[in-house]
Amino acid sequence: MQNFLSFSVRFAAIFSLPTILLILSIPIRPASAGNEFSACIGGLVDSGVSPEQAGEACSDALVPEELAECVGTIRGETSIEAEDALSACYRVRRPNDMAECVVDIHADALNASPAAQSDSTKDETKSSQAPSSSPPTEVDTDSPRPTELEINQDEEMSPSLMALDSCRRSLFPERHASCVLALSQDIPANSPAKAMETCLSAEDFPRELFPAYSND
């Protein structure tokens, strides 16, 4: 009888240990952190996006949390409006890379440019002269989807929006930012706007710039 009990104890210990280790290895995810869509909506609303647009954008995003991070980064480091940031972040595959591109250009190229600082001062003056209050607006059910929000091309684009647009259109946002910074800082005659245009054109037409490397 004693031998049987000893055998049973050893048998239970052998087969229960792997089970216990397996259970302990399973990651426990908090319920509050489990809903990435809620985190996305909350992040966008905190950045200034309306709840309706935030819900629609997050529900259709490939990685909702990255979408919110992209908008939050741009809003926190630049003067770009939330809707413009959302439109750009929504339309790229690597939103965080694009956001870093915008922030780098804005911080190291635009802020160091006298022309950009002048434009920023004018924008702040216009904003300060605008009425402080406005009548409440009703929610428009026919408002465009986040992907349909476009920067007004009829008006002259501000340097910040130009940085947002060029980083969105670039296939390699980090490389694009490095190119813009180099051209605008190392070539005195180059403005940040000209640098962005040149670097973006180089991605679109590399063979025209470097025909020796063409395979044709």
PDB file of C-alpha atoms in Angstrom:
ATOM      1  CA  MET A   1       0.000   0.000   0.000  1.00  0.00           C
ATOM      2  CA  GLN A   2       2.809   2.369   0.899  1.00  0.00           C
ATOM      3  CA  ASN A   3       4.572   1.587  -2.384  1.00  0.00           C
ATOM      4  CA  PHE A   4       1.380   2.335  -4.281  1.00  0.00           C
ATOM      5  CA  LEU A   5       0.967   5.724  -2.613  1.00  0.00           C
ATOM      6  CA  SER A   6       4.597   6.600  -3.299  1.00  0.00           C
ATOM      7  CA  PHE A   7       4.190   5.649  -6.959  1.00  0.00           C
ATOM      8  CA  SER A   8       1.010   7.734  -7.250  1.00  0.00           C
ATOM      9  CA  VAL A   9       2.714  10.813  -5.811  1.00  0.00           C
ATOM     10  CA  ARG A  10       5.662  10.503  -8.209  1.00  0.00           C
ATOM     11  CA  PHE A  11       3.330   9.898 -11.164  1.00  0.00           C
ATOM     12  CA  ALA A  12       1.228  12.968 -10.372  1.00  0.00           C
ATOM     13  CA  ALA A  13       4.330  15.133  -9.944  1.00  0.00           C
ATOM     14  CA  ILE A  14       5.788  14.070 -13.293  1.00  0.00           C
ATOM     15  CA  PHE A  15       2.648  14.751 -15.327  1.00  0.00           C
ATOM     16  CA  SER A  16       1.454  17.857 -13.500  1.00  0.00           C
ATOM     17  CA  LEU A  17       4.748  19.779 -13.770  1.00  0.00           C
ATOM     18  CA  PRO A  18       4.593  20.296 -17.577  1.00  0.00           C
ATOM     19  CA  THR A  19       0.970  21.350 -17.271  1.00  0.00           C
ATOM     20  CA  ILE A  20       1.810  23.918 -14.604  1.00  0.00           C
ATOM     21  CA  LEU A  21       4.724  25.270 -16.669  1.00  0.00           C
ATOM     22  CA  LEU A  22       2.493  25.541 -19.732  1.00  0.00           C
ATOM     23  CA  ILE A  23      -0.129  27.499 -17.824  1.00  0.00           C
ATOM     24  CA  LEU A  24       2.481  29.844 -16.368  1.00  0.00           C
ATOM     25  CA  SER A  25       3.964  30.497 -19.829  1.00  0.00           C
ATOM     26  CA  ILE A  26       0.667  31.810 -21.230  1.00  0.00           C
ATOM     27  CA  PRO A  27       0.808  35.648 -21.201  1.00  0.00           C
ATOM     28  CA  ILE A  28      -1.938  37.322 -19.240  1.00  0.00           C
ATOM     29  CA  ARG A  29      -3.266  40.357 -21.105  1.00  0.00           C
ATOM     30  CA  PRO A  30      -5.250  42.910 -19.098  1.00  0.00           C
ATOM     31  CA  ALA A  31      -8.832  43.306 -20.263  1.00  0.00           C
ATOM     32  CA  SER A  32      -8.423  47.078 -20.472  1.00  0.00           C
ATOM     33  CA  ALA A  33      -5.522  46.692 -22.903  1.00  0.00           C
ATOM     34  CA  GLY A  34      -7.212  44.070 -25.037  1.00  0.00           C
ATOM     35  CA  ASN A  35      -9.302  46.395 -27.180  1.00  0.00           C
ATOM     36  CA  GLU A  36      -6.944  48.132 -29.580  1.00  0.00           C
ATOM     37  CA  PHE A  37      -9.855  49.859 -31.283  1.00  0.00           C
ATOM     38  CA  SER A  38     -10.870  51.569 -28.049  1.00  0.00           C
ATOM     39  CA  ALA A  39      -7.278  52.680 -27.529  1.00  0.00           C
ATOM     40  CA  CYS A  40      -7.186  54.027 -31.076  1.00  0.00           C
ATOM     41  CA  ILE A  41     -10.428  55.973 -30.705  1.00  0.00           C
ATOM     42  CA  GLY A  42      -9.360  57.400 -27.361  1.00  0.00           C
ATOM     43  CA  GLY A  43      -5.997  58.468 -28.750  1.00  0.00           C
ATOM     44  CA  LEU A  44      -7.510  60.173 -31.789  1.00  0.00           C
ATOM     45  CA  VAL A  45     -10.132  61.994 -29.730  1.00  0.00           C
ATOM     46  CA  ASP A  46      -7.404  63.209 -27.368  1.00  0.00           C
ATOM     47  CA  SER A  47      -5.554  64.562 -30.413  1.00  0.00           C
ATOM     48  CA  GLY A  48      -8.569  66.586 -31.506  1.00  0.00           C
ATOM     49  CA  VAL A  49     -10.364  64.263 -33.927  1.00  0.00           C
ATOM     50  CA  SER A  50     -14.141  64.072 -33.637  1.00  0.00           C
ATOM     51  CA  PRO A  51     -15.485  60.819 -32.134  1.00  0.00           C
ATOM     52  CA  GLU A  52     -17.354  60.039 -35.356  1.00  0.00           C
ATOM     53  CA  GLN A  53     -14.267  60.320 -37.552  1.00  0.00           C
ATOM     54  CA  ALA A  54     -12.138  58.521 -34.962  1.00  0.00           C
ATOM     55  CA  GLY A  55     -14.523  55.572 -34.872  1.00  0.00           C
ATOM     56  CA  GLU A  56     -14.671  55.291 -38.646  1.00  0.00           C
ATOM     57  CA  ALA A  57     -10.912  55.597 -39.082  1.00  0.00           C
ATOM     58  CA  CYS A  58     -10.018  53.116 -36.330  1.00  0.00           C
ATOM     59  CA  SER A  59     -12.567  50.542 -37.484  1.00  0.00           C
ATOM     60  CA  ASP A  60     -10.950  50.461 -40.928  1.00  0.00           C
ATOM     61  CA  ALA A  61      -7.285  50.767 -39.889  1.00  0.00           C
ATOM     62  CA  LEU A  62      -4.912  47.845 -40.380  1.00  0.00           C
ATOM     63  CA  VAL A  63      -3.133  48.595 -37.077  1.00  0.00           C
ATOM     64  CA  PRO A  64      -5.419  50.926 -35.086  1.00  0.00           C
ATOM     65  CA  GLU A  65      -2.906  51.757 -32.357  1.00  0.00           C
ATOM     66  CA  GLU A  66      -0.288  52.862 -34.897  1.00  0.00           C
ATOM     67  CA  LEU A  67      -2.833  55.164 -36.525  1.00  0.00           C
ATOM     68  CA  ALA A  68      -3.515  56.898 -33.207  1.00  0.00           C
ATOM     69  CA  GLU A  69       0.205  57.094 -32.410  1.00  0.00           C
ATOM     70  CA  CYS A  70       0.907  58.695 -35.790  1.00  0.00           C
ATOM     71  CA  VAL A  71      -1.723  61.404 -35.329  1.00  0.00           C
ATOM     72  CA  GLY A  72      -0.695  62.003 -31.721  1.00  0.00           C
ATOM     73  CA  THR A  73       2.979  62.387 -32.633  1.00  0.00           C
ATOM     74  CA  ILE A  74       2.283  64.895 -35.398  1.00  0.00           C
ATOM     75  CA  ARG A  75      -0.156  66.877 -33.278  1.00  0.00           C
ATOM     76  CA  GLY A  76       2.195  66.950 -30.322  1.00  0.00           C
ATOM     77  CA  GLU A  77       5.285  68.086 -32.233  1.00  0.00           C
ATOM     78  CA  THR A  78       3.898  70.318 -35.006  1.00  0.00           C
ATOM     79  CA  SER A  79       1.166  72.865 -35.676  1.00  0.00           C
ATOM     80  CA  ILE A  80      -0.635  70.563 -38.128  1.00  0.00           C
ATOM     81  CA  GLU A  81      -4.364  70.160 -37.498  1.00  0.00           C
ATOM     82  CA  ALA A  82      -5.719  66.806 -36.333  1.00  0.00           C
ATOM     83  CA  GLU A  83      -7.847  66.205 -39.449  1.00  0.00           C
ATOM     84  CA  ASP A  84      -4.897  66.798 -41.785  1.00  0.00           C
ATOM     85  CA  ALA A  85      -2.718  64.480 -39.704  1.00  0.00           C
ATOM     86  CA  LEU A  86      -5.420  61.796 -39.681  1.00  0.00           C
ATOM     87  CA  SER A  87      -5.857  62.015 -43.450  1.00  0.00           C
ATOM     88  CA  ALA A  88      -2.138  61.425 -44.011  1.00  0.00           C
ATOM     89  CA  CYS A  89      -1.644  58.750 -41.328  1.00  0.00           C
ATOM     90  CA  TYR A  90      -4.687  56.848 -42.581  1.00  0.00           C
ATOM     91  CA  ARG A  91      -3.319  56.544 -46.112  1.00  0.00           C
ATOM     92  CA  VAL A  92       0.148  55.093 -45.502  1.00  0.00           C
ATOM     93  CA  ARG A  93       1.361  51.608 -44.632  1.00  0.00           C
ATOM     94  CA  ARG A  94       3.940  52.772 -42.081  1.00  0.00           C
ATOM     95  CA  PRO A  95       2.242  55.613 -40.202  1.00  0.00           C
ATOM     96  CA  ASN A  96       4.846  55.857 -37.440  1.00  0.00           C
ATOM     97  CA  ASP A  97       7.682  56.211 -39.964  1.00  0.00           C
ATOM     98  CA  MET A  98       5.758  58.960 -41.726  1.00  0.00           C
ATOM     99  CA  ALA A  99       5.105  60.760 -38.439  1.00  0.00           C
ATOM    100  CA  GLU A 100       8.816  60.709 -37.574  1.00  0.00           C
ATOM    101  CA  CYS A 101       9.580  62.084 -41.039  1.00  0.00           C
ATOM    102  CA  VAL A 102       7.191  65.002 -40.514  1.00  0.00           C
ATOM    103  CA  VAL A 103       8.513  65.751 -37.029  1.00  0.00           C
ATOM    104  CA  ASP A 104      12.167  65.636 -38.127  1.00  0.00           C
ATOM    105  CA  ILE A 105      11.605  67.986 -41.066  1.00  0.00           C
ATOM    106  CA  HIS A 106       9.469  70.309 -38.967  1.00  0.00           C
ATOM    107  CA  ALA A 107      11.976  70.474 -36.107  1.00  0.00           C
ATOM    108  CA  ASP A 108      15.306  70.544 -37.938  1.00  0.00           C
ATOM    109  CA  ALA A 109      14.448  72.191 -41.268  1.00  0.00           C
ATOM    110  CA  LEU A 110      11.314  74.305 -40.960  1.00  0.00           C
ATOM    111  CA  ASN A 111      12.006  75.744 -37.507  1.00  0.00           C
ATOM    112  CA  ALA A 112      15.500  76.711 -38.639  1.00  0.00           C
ATOM    113  CA  SER A 113      14.217  78.465 -41.757  1.00  0.00           C
ATOM    114  CA  PRO A 114      13.488  82.227 -41.443  1.00  0.00           C
ATOM    115  CA  ALA A 115      10.811  82.000 -44.126  1.00  0.00           C
ATOM    116  CA  ALA A 116       9.041  79.175 -42.323  1.00  0.00           C
ATOM    117  CA  GLN A 117       9.176  81.056 -39.038  1.00  0.00           C
ATOM    118  CA  SER A 118       7.656  84.092 -40.760  1.00  0.00           C
ATOM    119  CA  ASP A 119       4.818  81.985 -42.162  1.00  0.00           C
ATOM    120  CA  SER A 120       4.244  80.434 -38.739  1.00  0.00           C
ATOM    121  CA  THR A 121       4.052  83.880 -37.140  1.00  0.00           C
ATOM    122  CA  LYS A 122       1.489  84.982 -39.707  1.00  0.00           C
ATOM    123  CA  ASP A 123      -0.610  81.882 -39.066  1.00  0.00           C
ATOM    124  CA  GLU A 124      -0.518  82.484 -35.295  1.00  0.00           C
ATOM    125  CA  THR A 125      -1.523  86.130 -35.819  1.00  0.00           C
ATOM    126  CA  LYS A 126      -4.496  85.116 -37.938  1.00  0.00           C
ATOM    127  CA  SER A 127      -5.528  82.546 -35.349  1.00  0.00           C
ATOM    128  CA  SER A 128      -5.328  85.101 -32.527  1.00  0.00           C
ATOM    129  CA  GLN A 129      -7.498  87.539 -34.493  1.00  0.00           C
ATOM    130  CA  ALA A 130     -10.174  84.948 -35.175  1.00  0.00           C
ATOM    131  CA  PRO A 131     -13.331  84.997 -33.013  1.00  0.00           C
ATOM    132  CA  SER A 132     -12.827  83.081 -29.789  1.00  0.00           C
ATOM    133  CA  SER A 133     -16.224  81.435 -29.930  1.00  0.00           C
ATOM    134  CA  SER A 134     -18.406  80.072 -32.680  1.00  0.00           C
ATOM    135  CA  PRO A 135     -21.942  78.670 -32.759  1.00  0.00           C
ATOM    136  CA  PRO A 136     -22.154  74.914 -32.337  1.00  0.00           C
ATOM    137  CA  THR A 137     -22.323  72.952 -35.542  1.00  0.00           C
ATOM    138  CA  GLU A 138     -24.475  69.918 -36.171  1.00  0.00           C
ATOM    139  CA  VAL A 139     -22.854  66.645 -37.098  1.00  0.00           C
ATOM    140  CA  ASP A 140     -22.937  66.221 -40.858  1.00  0.00           C
ATOM    141  CA  THR A 141     -23.780  62.642 -41.698  1.00  0.00           C
ATOM    142  CA  ASP A 142     -22.504  63.198 -45.244  1.00  0.00           C
ATOM    143  CA  SER A 143     -19.057  64.334 -44.093  1.00  0.00           C
ATOM    144  CA  PRO A 144     -16.172  62.763 -46.031  1.00  0.00           C
ATOM    145  CA  ARG A 145     -14.469  59.628 -44.838  1.00  0.00           C
ATOM    146  CA  PRO A 146     -10.992  60.042 -43.335  1.00  0.00           C
ATOM    147  CA  THR A 147      -9.504  58.838 -46.627  1.00  0.00           C
ATOM    148  CA  GLU A 148     -11.393  61.548 -48.490  1.00  0.00           C
ATOM    149  CA  LEU A 149     -10.042  64.436 -46.431  1.00  0.00           C
ATOM    150  CA  GLU A 150      -7.722  66.317 -48.756  1.00  0.00           C
ATOM    151  CA  ILE A 151      -5.457  69.293 -48.253  1.00  0.00           C
ATOM    152  CA  ASN A 152      -6.855  72.248 -50.164  1.00  0.00           C
ATOM    153  CA  GLN A 153      -4.651  72.481 -53.242  1.00  0.00           C
ATOM    154  CA  ASP A 154      -6.205  75.764 -54.376  1.00  0.00           C
ATOM    155  CA  GLU A 155      -4.521  77.647 -51.544  1.00  0.00           C
ATOM    156  CA  GLU A 156      -0.783  77.992 -51.064  1.00  0.00           C
ATOM    157  CA  MET A 157       0.361  75.096 -48.920  1.00  0.00           C
ATOM    158  CA  SER A 158       2.026  76.013 -45.631  1.00  0.00           C
ATOM    159  CA  PRO A 159       5.522  74.599 -44.955  1.00  0.00           C
ATOM    160  CA  SER A 160       4.133  72.250 -42.287  1.00  0.00           C
ATOM    161  CA  LEU A 161       1.486  70.841 -44.620  1.00  0.00           C
ATOM    162  CA  MET A 162       4.106  70.547 -47.350  1.00  0.00           C
ATOM    163  CA  ALA A 163       6.215  68.415 -44.996  1.00  0.00           C
ATOM    164  CA  LEU A 164       3.168  66.281 -44.187  1.00  0.00           C
ATOM    165  CA  ASP A 165       2.336  65.831 -47.865  1.00  0.00           C
ATOM    166  CA  SER A 166       5.888  65.015 -48.959  1.00  0.00           C
ATOM    167  CA  CYS A 167       6.382  62.472 -46.154  1.00  0.00           C
ATOM    168  CA  ARG A 168       3.047  60.857 -47.034  1.00  0.00           C
ATOM    169  CA  ARG A 169       3.971  60.566 -50.701  1.00  0.00           C
ATOM    170  CA  SER A 170       7.476  59.261 -50.044  1.00  0.00           C
ATOM    171  CA  LEU A 171       8.069  55.526 -50.291  1.00  0.00           C
ATOM    172  CA  PHE A 172      10.898  55.802 -47.762  1.00  0.00           C
ATOM    173  CA  PRO A 173       9.892  58.423 -45.159  1.00  0.00           C
ATOM    174  CA  GLU A 174      13.029  58.144 -43.005  1.00  0.00           C
ATOM    175  CA  ARG A 175      15.309  58.468 -46.035  1.00  0.00           C
ATOM    176  CA  HIS A 176      13.203  61.347 -47.328  1.00  0.00           C
ATOM    177  CA  ALA A 177      13.609  63.262 -44.065  1.00  0.00           C
ATOM    178  CA  SER A 178      17.387  62.745 -44.123  1.00  0.00           C
ATOM    179  CA  CYS A 179      17.513  63.954 -47.722  1.00  0.00           C
ATOM    180  CA  VAL A 180      15.470  67.078 -46.959  1.00  0.00           C
ATOM    181  CA  LEU A 181      17.581  67.961 -43.929  1.00  0.00           C
ATOM    182  CA  ALA A 182      20.832  67.537 -45.862  1.00  0.00           C
ATOM    183  CA  LEU A 183      19.711  69.606 -48.849  1.00  0.00           C
ATOM    184  CA  SER A 184      18.202  72.394 -46.772  1.00  0.00           C
ATOM    185  CA  GLN A 185      21.082  72.651 -44.272  1.00  0.00           C
ATOM    186  CA  ASP A 186      24.147  71.977 -46.432  1.00  0.00           C
ATOM    187  CA  ILE A 187      23.082  74.030 -49.468  1.00  0.00           C
ATOM    188  CA  PRO A 188      22.406  77.649 -48.396  1.00  0.00           C
ATOM    189  CA  ALA A 189      20.436  78.487 -51.544  1.00  0.00           C
ATOM    190  CA  ASN A 190      17.989  75.640 -50.923  1.00  0.00           C
ATOM    191  CA  SER A 191      14.816  76.372 -48.986  1.00  0.00           C
ATOM    192  CA  PRO A 192      13.096  73.508 -47.112  1.00  0.00           C
ATOM    193  CA  ALA A 193      10.289  73.597 -49.693  1.00  0.00           C
ATOM    194  CA  LYS A 194      12.768  73.240 -52.557  1.00  0.00           C
ATOM    195  CA  ALA A 195      14.571  70.456 -50.704  1.00  0.00           C
ATOM    196  CA  MET A 196      11.322  68.534 -50.199  1.00  0.00           C
ATOM    197  CA  GLU A 197      10.446  68.909 -53.870  1.00  0.00           C
ATOM    198  CA  THR A 198      13.892  67.760 -55.004  1.00  0.00           C
ATOM    199  CA  CYS A 199      14.034  64.743 -52.693  1.00  0.00           C
ATOM    200  CA  LEU A 200      10.534  63.627 -53.637  1.00  0.00           C
ATOM    201  CA  SER A 201      11.243  64.021 -57.358  1.00  0.00           C
ATOM    202  CA  ALA A 202      14.360  61.897 -56.976  1.00  0.00           C
ATOM    203  CA  GLU A 203      12.171  58.999 -55.819  1.00  0.00           C
ATOM    204  CA  ASP A 204       9.801  59.402 -58.757  1.00  0.00           C
ATOM    205  CA  PHE A 205      12.349  59.901 -61.518  1.00  0.00           C
ATOM    206  CA  PRO A 206      15.683  58.365 -60.456  1.00  0.00           C
ATOM    207  CA  ARG A 207      16.655  57.400 -63.998  1.00  0.00           C
ATOM    208  CA  GLU A 208      16.348  60.956 -65.274  1.00  0.00           C
ATOM    209  CA  LEU A 209      18.643  62.190 -62.505  1.00  0.00           C
ATOM    210  CA  PHE A 210      21.121  59.319 -62.816  1.00  0.00           C
ATOM    211  CA  PRO A 211      20.922  57.935 -66.396  1.00  0.00           C
ATOM    212  CA  ALA A 212      24.233  56.073 -65.939  1.00  0.00           C
ATOM    213  CA  TYR A 213      22.485  53.709 -63.501  1.00  0.00           C
ATOM    214  CA  SER A 214      19.627  52.931 -65.866  1.00  0.00           C
ATOM    215  CA  ASN A 215      19.162  49.324 -66.937  1.00  0.00           C
ATOM    216  CA  ASP A 216      17.567  50.319 -70.239  1.00  0.00           C
TER     217      ASP A 216
END
